[in-house]
Short mmCIF file of C-alpha atoms and ligand atoms in Angstrom, two decimals:
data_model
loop_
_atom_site.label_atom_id
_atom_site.label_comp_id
_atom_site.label_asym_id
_atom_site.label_seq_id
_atom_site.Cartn_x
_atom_site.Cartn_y
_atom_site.Cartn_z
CA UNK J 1 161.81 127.92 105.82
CA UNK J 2 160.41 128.38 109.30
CA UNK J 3 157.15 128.61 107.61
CA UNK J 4 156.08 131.94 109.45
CA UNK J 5 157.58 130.81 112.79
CA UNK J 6 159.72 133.19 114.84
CA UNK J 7 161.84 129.73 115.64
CA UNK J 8 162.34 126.38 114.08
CA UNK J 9 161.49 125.42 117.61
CA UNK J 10 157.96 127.00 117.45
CA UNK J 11 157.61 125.03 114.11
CA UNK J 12 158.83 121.83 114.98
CA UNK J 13 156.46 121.78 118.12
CA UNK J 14 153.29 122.66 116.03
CA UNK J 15 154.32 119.84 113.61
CA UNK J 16 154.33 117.30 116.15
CA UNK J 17 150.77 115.88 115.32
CA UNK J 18 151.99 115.22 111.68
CA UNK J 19 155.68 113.58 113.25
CA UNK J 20 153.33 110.81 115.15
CA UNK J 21 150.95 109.80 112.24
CA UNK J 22 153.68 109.77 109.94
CA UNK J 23 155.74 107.51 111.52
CA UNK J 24 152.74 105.39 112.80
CA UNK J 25 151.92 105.13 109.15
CA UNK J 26 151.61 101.52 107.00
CA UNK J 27 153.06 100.35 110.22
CA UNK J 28 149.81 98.60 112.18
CA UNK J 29 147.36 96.95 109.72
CA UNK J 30 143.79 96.91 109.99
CA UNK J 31 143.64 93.64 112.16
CA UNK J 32 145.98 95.64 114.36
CA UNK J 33 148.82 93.29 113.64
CA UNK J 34 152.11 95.27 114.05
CA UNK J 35 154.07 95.10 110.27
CA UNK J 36 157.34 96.18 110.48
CA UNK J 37 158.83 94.53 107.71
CA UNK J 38 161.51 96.38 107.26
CA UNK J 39 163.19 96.01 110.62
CA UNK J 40 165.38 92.82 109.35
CA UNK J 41 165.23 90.78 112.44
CA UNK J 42 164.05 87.28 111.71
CA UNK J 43 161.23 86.18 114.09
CA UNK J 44 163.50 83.43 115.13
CA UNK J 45 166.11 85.52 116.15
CA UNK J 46 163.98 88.02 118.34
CA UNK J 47 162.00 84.83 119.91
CA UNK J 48 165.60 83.96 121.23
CA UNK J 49 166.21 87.33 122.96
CA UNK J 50 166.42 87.35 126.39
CA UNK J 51 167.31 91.05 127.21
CA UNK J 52 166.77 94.53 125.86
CA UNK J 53 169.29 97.04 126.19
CA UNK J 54 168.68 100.28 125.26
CA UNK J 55 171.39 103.15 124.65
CA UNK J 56 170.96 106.43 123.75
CA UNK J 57 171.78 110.19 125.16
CA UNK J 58 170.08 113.19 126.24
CA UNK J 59 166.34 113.49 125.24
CA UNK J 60 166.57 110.26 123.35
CA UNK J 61 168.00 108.35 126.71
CA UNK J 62 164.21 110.05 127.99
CA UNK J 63 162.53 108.07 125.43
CA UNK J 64 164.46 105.14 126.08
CA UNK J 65 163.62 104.97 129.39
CA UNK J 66 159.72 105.15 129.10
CA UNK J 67 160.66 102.21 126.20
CA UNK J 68 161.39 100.20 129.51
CA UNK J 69 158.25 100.18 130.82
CA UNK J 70 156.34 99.50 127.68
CA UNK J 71 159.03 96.80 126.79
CA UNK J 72 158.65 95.05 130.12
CA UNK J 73 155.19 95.70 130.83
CA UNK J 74 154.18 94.15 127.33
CA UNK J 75 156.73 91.70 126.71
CA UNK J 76 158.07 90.46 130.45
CA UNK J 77 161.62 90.62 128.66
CA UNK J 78 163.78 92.28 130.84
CA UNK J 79 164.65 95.61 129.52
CA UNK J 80 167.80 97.94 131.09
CA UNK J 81 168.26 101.64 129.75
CA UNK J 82 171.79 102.95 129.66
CA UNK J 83 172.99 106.82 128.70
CA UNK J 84 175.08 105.51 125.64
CA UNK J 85 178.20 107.70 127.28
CA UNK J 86 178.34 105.05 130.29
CA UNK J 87 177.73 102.26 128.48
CA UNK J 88 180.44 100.94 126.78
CA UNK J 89 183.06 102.15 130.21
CA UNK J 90 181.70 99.44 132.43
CA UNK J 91 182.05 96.28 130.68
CA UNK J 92 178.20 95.25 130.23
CA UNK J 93 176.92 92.13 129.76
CA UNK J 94 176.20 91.63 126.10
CA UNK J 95 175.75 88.36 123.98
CA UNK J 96 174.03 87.10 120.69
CA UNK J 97 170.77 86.47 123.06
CA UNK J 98 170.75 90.18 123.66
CA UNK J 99 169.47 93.45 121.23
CA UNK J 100 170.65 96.54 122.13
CA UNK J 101 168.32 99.55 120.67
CA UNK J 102 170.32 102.56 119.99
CA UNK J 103 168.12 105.54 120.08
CA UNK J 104 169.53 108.82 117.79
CA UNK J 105 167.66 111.69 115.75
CA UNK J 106 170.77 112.69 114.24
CA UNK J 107 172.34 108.72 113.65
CA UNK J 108 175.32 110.56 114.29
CA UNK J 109 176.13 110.78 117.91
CA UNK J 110 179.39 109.37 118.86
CA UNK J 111 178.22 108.23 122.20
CA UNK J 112 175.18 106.36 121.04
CA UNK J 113 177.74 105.01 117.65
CA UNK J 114 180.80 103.88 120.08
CA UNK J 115 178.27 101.83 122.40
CA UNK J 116 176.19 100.28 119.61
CA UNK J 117 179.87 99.22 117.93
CA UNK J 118 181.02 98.15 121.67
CA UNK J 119 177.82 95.68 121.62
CA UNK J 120 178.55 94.18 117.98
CA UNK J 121 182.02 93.84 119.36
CA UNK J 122 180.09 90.81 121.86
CA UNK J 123 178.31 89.40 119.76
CA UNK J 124 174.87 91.20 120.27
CA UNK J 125 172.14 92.30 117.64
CA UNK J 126 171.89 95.94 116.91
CA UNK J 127 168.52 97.82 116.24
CA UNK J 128 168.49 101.76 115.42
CA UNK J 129 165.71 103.59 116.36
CA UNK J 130 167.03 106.60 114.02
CA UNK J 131 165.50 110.33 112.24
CA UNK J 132 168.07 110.60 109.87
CA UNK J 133 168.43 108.56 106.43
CA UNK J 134 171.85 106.67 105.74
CA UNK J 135 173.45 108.12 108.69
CA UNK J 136 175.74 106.48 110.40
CA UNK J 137 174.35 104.83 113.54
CA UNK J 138 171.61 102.70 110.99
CA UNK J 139 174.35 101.76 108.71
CA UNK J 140 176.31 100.06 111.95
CA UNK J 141 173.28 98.49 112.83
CA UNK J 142 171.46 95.05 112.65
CA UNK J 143 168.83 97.06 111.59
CA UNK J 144 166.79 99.74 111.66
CA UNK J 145 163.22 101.13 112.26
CA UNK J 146 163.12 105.14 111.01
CA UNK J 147 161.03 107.67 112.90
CA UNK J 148 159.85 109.87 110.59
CA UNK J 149 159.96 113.47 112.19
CA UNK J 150 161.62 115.07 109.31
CA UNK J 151 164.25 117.26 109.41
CA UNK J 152 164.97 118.82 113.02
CA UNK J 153 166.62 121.87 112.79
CA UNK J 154 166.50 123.25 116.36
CA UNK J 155 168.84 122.09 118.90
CA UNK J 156 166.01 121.19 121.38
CA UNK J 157 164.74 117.80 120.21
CA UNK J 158 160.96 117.94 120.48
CA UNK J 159 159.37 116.24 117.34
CA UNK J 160 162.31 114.03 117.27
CA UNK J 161 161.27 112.84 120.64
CA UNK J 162 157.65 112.57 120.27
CA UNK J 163 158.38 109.73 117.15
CA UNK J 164 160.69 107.94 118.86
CA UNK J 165 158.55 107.33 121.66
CA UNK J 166 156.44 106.35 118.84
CA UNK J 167 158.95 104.18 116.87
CA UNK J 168 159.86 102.67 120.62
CA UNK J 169 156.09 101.64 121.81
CA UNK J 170 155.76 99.56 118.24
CA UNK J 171 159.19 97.80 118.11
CA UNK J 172 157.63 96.57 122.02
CA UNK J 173 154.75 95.37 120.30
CA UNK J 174 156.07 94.21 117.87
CA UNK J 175 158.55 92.55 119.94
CA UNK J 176 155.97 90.95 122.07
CA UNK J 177 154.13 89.90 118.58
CA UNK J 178 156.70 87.80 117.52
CA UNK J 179 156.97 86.18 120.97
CA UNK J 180 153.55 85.32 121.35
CA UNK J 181 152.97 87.27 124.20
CA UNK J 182 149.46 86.97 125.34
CA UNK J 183 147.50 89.96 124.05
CA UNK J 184 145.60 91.26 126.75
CA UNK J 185 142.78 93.90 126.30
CA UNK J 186 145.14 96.48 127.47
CA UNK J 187 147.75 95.77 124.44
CA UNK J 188 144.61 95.93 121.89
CA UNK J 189 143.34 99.01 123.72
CA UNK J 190 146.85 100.27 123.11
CA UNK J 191 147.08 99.88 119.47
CA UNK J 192 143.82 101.16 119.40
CA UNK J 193 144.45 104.33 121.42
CA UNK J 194 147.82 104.77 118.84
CA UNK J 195 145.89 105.50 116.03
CA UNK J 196 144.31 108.63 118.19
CA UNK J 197 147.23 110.18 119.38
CA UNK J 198 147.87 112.38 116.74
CA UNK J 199 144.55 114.39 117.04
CA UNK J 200 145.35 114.72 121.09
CA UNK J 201 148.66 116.10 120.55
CA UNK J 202 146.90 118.49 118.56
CA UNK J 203 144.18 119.36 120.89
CA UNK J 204 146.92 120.20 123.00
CA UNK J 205 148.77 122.51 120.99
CA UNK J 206 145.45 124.06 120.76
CA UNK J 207 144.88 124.86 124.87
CA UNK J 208 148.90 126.23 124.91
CA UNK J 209 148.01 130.02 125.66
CA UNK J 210 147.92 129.59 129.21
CA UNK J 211 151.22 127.82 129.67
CA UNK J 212 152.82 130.26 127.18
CA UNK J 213 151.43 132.97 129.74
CA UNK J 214 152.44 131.49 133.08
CA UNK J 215 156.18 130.39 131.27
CA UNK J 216 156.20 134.73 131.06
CA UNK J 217 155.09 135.05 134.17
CA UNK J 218 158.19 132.60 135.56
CA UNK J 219 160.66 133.99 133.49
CA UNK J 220 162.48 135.47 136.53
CA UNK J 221 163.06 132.35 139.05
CA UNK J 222 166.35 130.92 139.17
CA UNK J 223 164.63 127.39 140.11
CA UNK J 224 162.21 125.11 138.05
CA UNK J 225 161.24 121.93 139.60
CA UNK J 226 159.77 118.96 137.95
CA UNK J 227 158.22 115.74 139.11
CA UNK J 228 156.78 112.37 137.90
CA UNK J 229 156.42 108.86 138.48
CA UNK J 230 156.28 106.12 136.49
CA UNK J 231 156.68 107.53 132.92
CA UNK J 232 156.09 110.63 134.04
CA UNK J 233 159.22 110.64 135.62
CA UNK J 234 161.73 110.42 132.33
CA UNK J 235 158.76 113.49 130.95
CA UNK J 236 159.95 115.43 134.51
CA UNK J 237 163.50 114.71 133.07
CA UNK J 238 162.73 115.81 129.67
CA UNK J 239 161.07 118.66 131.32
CA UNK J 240 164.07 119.49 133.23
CA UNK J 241 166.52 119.21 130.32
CA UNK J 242 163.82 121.46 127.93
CA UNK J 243 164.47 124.47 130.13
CA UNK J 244 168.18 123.86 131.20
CA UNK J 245 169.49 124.02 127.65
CA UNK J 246 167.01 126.84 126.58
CA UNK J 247 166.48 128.82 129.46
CA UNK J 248 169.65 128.25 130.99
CA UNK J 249 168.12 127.87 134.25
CA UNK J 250 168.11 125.73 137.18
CA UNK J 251 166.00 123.19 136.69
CA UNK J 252 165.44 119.67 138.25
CA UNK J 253 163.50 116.67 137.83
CA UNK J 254 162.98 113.98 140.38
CA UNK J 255 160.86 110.82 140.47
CA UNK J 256 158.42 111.99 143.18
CA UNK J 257 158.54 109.10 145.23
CA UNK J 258 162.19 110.32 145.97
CA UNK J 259 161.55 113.46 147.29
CA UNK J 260 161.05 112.48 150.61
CA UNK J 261 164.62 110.76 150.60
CA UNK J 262 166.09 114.50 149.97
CA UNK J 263 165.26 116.56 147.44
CA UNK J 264 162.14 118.35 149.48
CA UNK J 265 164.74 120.11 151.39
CA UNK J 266 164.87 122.46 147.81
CA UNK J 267 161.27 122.94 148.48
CA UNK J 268 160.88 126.57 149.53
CA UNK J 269 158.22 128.97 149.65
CA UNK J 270 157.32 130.56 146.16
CA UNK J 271 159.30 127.83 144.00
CA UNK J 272 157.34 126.46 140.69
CA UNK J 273 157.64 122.64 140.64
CA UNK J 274 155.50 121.36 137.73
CA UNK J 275 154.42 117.64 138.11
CA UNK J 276 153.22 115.40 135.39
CA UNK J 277 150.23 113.37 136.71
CA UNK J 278 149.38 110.16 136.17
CA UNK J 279 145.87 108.95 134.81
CA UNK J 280 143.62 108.33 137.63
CA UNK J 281 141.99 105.68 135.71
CA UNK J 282 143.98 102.33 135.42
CA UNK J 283 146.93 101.99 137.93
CA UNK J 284 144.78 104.45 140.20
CA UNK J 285 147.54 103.81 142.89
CA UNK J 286 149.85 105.65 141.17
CA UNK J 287 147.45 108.64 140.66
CA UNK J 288 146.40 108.99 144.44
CA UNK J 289 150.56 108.74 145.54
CA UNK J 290 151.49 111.35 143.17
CA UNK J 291 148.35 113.38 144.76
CA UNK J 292 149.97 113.49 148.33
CA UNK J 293 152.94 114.34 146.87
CA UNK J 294 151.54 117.65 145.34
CA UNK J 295 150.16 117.91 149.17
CA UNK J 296 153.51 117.76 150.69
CA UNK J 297 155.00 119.98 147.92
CA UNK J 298 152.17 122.94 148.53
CA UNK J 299 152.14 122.46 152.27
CA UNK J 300 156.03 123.85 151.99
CA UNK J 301 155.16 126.88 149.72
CA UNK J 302 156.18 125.54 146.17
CA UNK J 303 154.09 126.89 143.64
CA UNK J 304 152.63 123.61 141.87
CA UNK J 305 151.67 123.34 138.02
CA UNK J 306 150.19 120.36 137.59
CA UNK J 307 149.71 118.39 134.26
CA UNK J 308 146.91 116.60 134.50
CA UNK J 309 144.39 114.69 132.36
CA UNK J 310 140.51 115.89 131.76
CA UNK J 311 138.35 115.35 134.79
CA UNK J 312 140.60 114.46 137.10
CA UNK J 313 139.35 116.81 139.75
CA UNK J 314 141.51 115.43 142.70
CA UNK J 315 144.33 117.60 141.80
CA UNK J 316 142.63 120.97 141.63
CA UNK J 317 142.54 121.91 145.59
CA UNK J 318 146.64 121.17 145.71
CA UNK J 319 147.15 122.78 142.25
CA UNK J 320 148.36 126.83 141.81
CA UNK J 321 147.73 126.12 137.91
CA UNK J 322 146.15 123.27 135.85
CA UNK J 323 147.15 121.88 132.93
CA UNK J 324 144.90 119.75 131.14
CA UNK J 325 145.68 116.76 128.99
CA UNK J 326 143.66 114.49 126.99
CA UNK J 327 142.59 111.01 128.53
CA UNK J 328 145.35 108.98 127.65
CA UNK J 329 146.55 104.67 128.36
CA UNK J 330 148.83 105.11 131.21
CA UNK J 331 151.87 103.95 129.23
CA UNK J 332 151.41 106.46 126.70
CA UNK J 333 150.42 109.25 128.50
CA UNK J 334 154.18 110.78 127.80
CA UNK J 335 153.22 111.55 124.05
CA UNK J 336 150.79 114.11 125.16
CA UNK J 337 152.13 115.22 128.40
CA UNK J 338 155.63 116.06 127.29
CA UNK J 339 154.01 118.80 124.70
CA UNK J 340 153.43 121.37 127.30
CA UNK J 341 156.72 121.27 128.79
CA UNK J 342 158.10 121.88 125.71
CA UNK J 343 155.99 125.05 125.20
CA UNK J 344 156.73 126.26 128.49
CA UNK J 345 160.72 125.80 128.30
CA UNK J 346 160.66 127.56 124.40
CA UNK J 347 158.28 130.35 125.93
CA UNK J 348 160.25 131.14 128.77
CA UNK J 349 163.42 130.83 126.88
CA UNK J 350 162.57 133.90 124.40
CA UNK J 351 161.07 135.73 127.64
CA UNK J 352 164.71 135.70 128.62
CA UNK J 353 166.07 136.64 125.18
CA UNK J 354 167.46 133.18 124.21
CA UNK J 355 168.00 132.20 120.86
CA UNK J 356 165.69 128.96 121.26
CA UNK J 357 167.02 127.62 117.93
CA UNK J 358 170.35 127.48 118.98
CA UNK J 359 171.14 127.55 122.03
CA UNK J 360 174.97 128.69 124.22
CA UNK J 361 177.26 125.86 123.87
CA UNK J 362 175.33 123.52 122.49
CA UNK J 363 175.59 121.59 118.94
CA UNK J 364 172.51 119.83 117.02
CA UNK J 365 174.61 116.57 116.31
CA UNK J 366 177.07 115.63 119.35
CA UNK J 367 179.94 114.14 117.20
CA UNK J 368 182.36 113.51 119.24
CA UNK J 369 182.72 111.33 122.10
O1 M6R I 401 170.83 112.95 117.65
P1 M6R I 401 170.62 112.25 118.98
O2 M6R I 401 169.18 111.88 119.19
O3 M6R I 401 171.52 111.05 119.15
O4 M6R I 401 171.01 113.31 120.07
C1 M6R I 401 171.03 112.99 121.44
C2 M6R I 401 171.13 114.23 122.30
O5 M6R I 401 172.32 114.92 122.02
C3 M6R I 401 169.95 115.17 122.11
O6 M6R I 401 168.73 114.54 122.34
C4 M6R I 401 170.06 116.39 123.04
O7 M6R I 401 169.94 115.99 124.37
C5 M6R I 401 168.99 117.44 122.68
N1 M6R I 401 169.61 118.72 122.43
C6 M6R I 401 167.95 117.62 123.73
O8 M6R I 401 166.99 118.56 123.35
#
């Protein structure tokens, strides 16, 4: 069943370009209207939300949080993220004017299932973003939009992920659809770009060999350090999380504009920090911060592998090791750039002699509380 794979891990990466158009499928029509029918929210309902509330744990809280940015960029709703395991503990602020959007692969968690039941308990609407058929966390909910991954089998979320950053970016368009939220050229660039994102995750998987070899290469350090801004600070954390629960290693990620405020002190000579870049093109600013940043990084000795997208040559003097991404929209750039940090966490992993597939301590479905 891993269909020649050493790992359902290995598999379930390398299927990742099939995960996006699936669930991207029937969804946008040809006008590039957003039709999500089957997400049983009247329009009248959603055009009286007033906040977003997303809950979820672990790699799903990651996609949750770049859902933030796309929700509030697009929509100008306000939009809080919330690990589903803190949620419910501090008496939030939940009516029938808000939607909470529980994030699960499994629809099984009982973190993500306890808060979503805490926020029906108030009065507010429900919407799962879920991988898993009749499980439990869409039959609690309001409703529910499925990604479409297919079964994940490995304990490391990866294709999971990838659709429900998918699922997330159209239930924001969507969202700001049935508001009536001015469409700027950026929105219809976006929908646009959506339909292309499947063939870049590919190309991708295609340029791996190089990360696979440095991952080898690294498989010795006690420290991994990752850094991002903007959405490329939840990939740093996905990152991060990757190689802590495979490789059992150290590893941190930081949004970069924090370093200064402590974390460089970790910064010693010889340790890798990999840093997700964003597109120069666009919100440029961000770009030429996250530049100086690899600057201040490489003037203390870390060992920089940078993600970066195609041409973007400003990186190359600071970086030890390039690694290229397609030209991406700014907002989605986490659907391509999260793909080699996968790799590198799984390849590093099995240099160590992990079991990638299922990992010390860990279970697939987290059900209990
Ligand atoms: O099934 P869920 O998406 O609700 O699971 C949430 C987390 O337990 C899960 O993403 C976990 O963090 C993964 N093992 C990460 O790879």
């Amino acid at each position: 069943e891993k269909g020649g794979y050493d790992y359902f891990m290995l598999k379930e990466i390398a299927e990742q370009p099939r995960a996006v158009a699936d669930t991207l499928l029937g969804r946008i029509d040809a006008t590039g209207r957003l039709t999500l029918d089957e997400v049983r929210i009247p329009d009248p309902v959603l055009r009286e939300v007033q906040k977003i509330v997303i809950v979820a744990c672990g790699t799903a809280f990651h996609a949750g949080m770049i859902a933030k940015y796309a929700i509030e960029h697009w929509t100008r709703v306000p939009c809080e993220v919330e690990l589903a395991s803190e949620f419910r503990y501090r008496d939030p602020i939940l009516d029938r004017r808000t939607l909470v959007i529980a994030v699960s692969q499994s629809g099984e968690t009982m973190d993500t299932l306890m808060a979503l039941r805490h926020a029906r308990e108030q009065g507010a609407k429900v919407l799962a973003v879920c991988n898993t058929n009749g499980s439990t966390i869409p039959r609690e909910s309001d409703a529910v939009l499925y990604t479409r991954a297919g079964p994940e089998v490995a304990v490391a979320s990866t294709k999971a992920f990838l659709t429900q950053l998918v699922a997330c970016y159209l239930v924001a368009l969507w969202f700001g659809q049935a508001r009536g939220t001015q469409w700027g050229d950026e929105v219809t660039a976006v929908v646009r770009e959506l339909a292309d994102i499947s063939a870049k995750v590919e190309q991708v998987l295609a340029t791996m060999e190089p990360v696979r070899e440095l991952a080898r290469s690294l498989s010795d350090r006690g420290t991994v350090l990752f850094l991002g801004r903007h959405v490329g600070y939840p990939v740093a954390l996905e990152g991060a999380l990757k190689l802590k629960e495979l490789a059992y290693m150290h590893a941190e990620g930081f949004a970069a504009g924090e370093l200064k405020h402590g974390p460089i002190a970790l910064v010693e000579a010889g340790v890798p920090v990999v840093v997700v870049v964003p597109s120069p093109r666009g919100r440029s600013v961000l770009h030429d911060k996250m530049v100086s940043n690899i600057q201040e990084i490489r003037a203390r000795g870390a060992r920089t592998i940078v993600i970066a997208e195609d041409g973007d040559e400003a990186v190359v003097p600071y970086a030890d090791h390039v690694v290229r991404i397609p030209q991406t929209p700014v907002l989605l750039q986490p659907l391509v750039a999260t793909v080699p940090l996968q790799v590198f966490a799984c390849e590093l992993a099995t240099a160590r002699g992990n079991d990638v597939d299922q990992p010390r301590n860990l279970a697939k479905s987290v059900t209990v509380e």
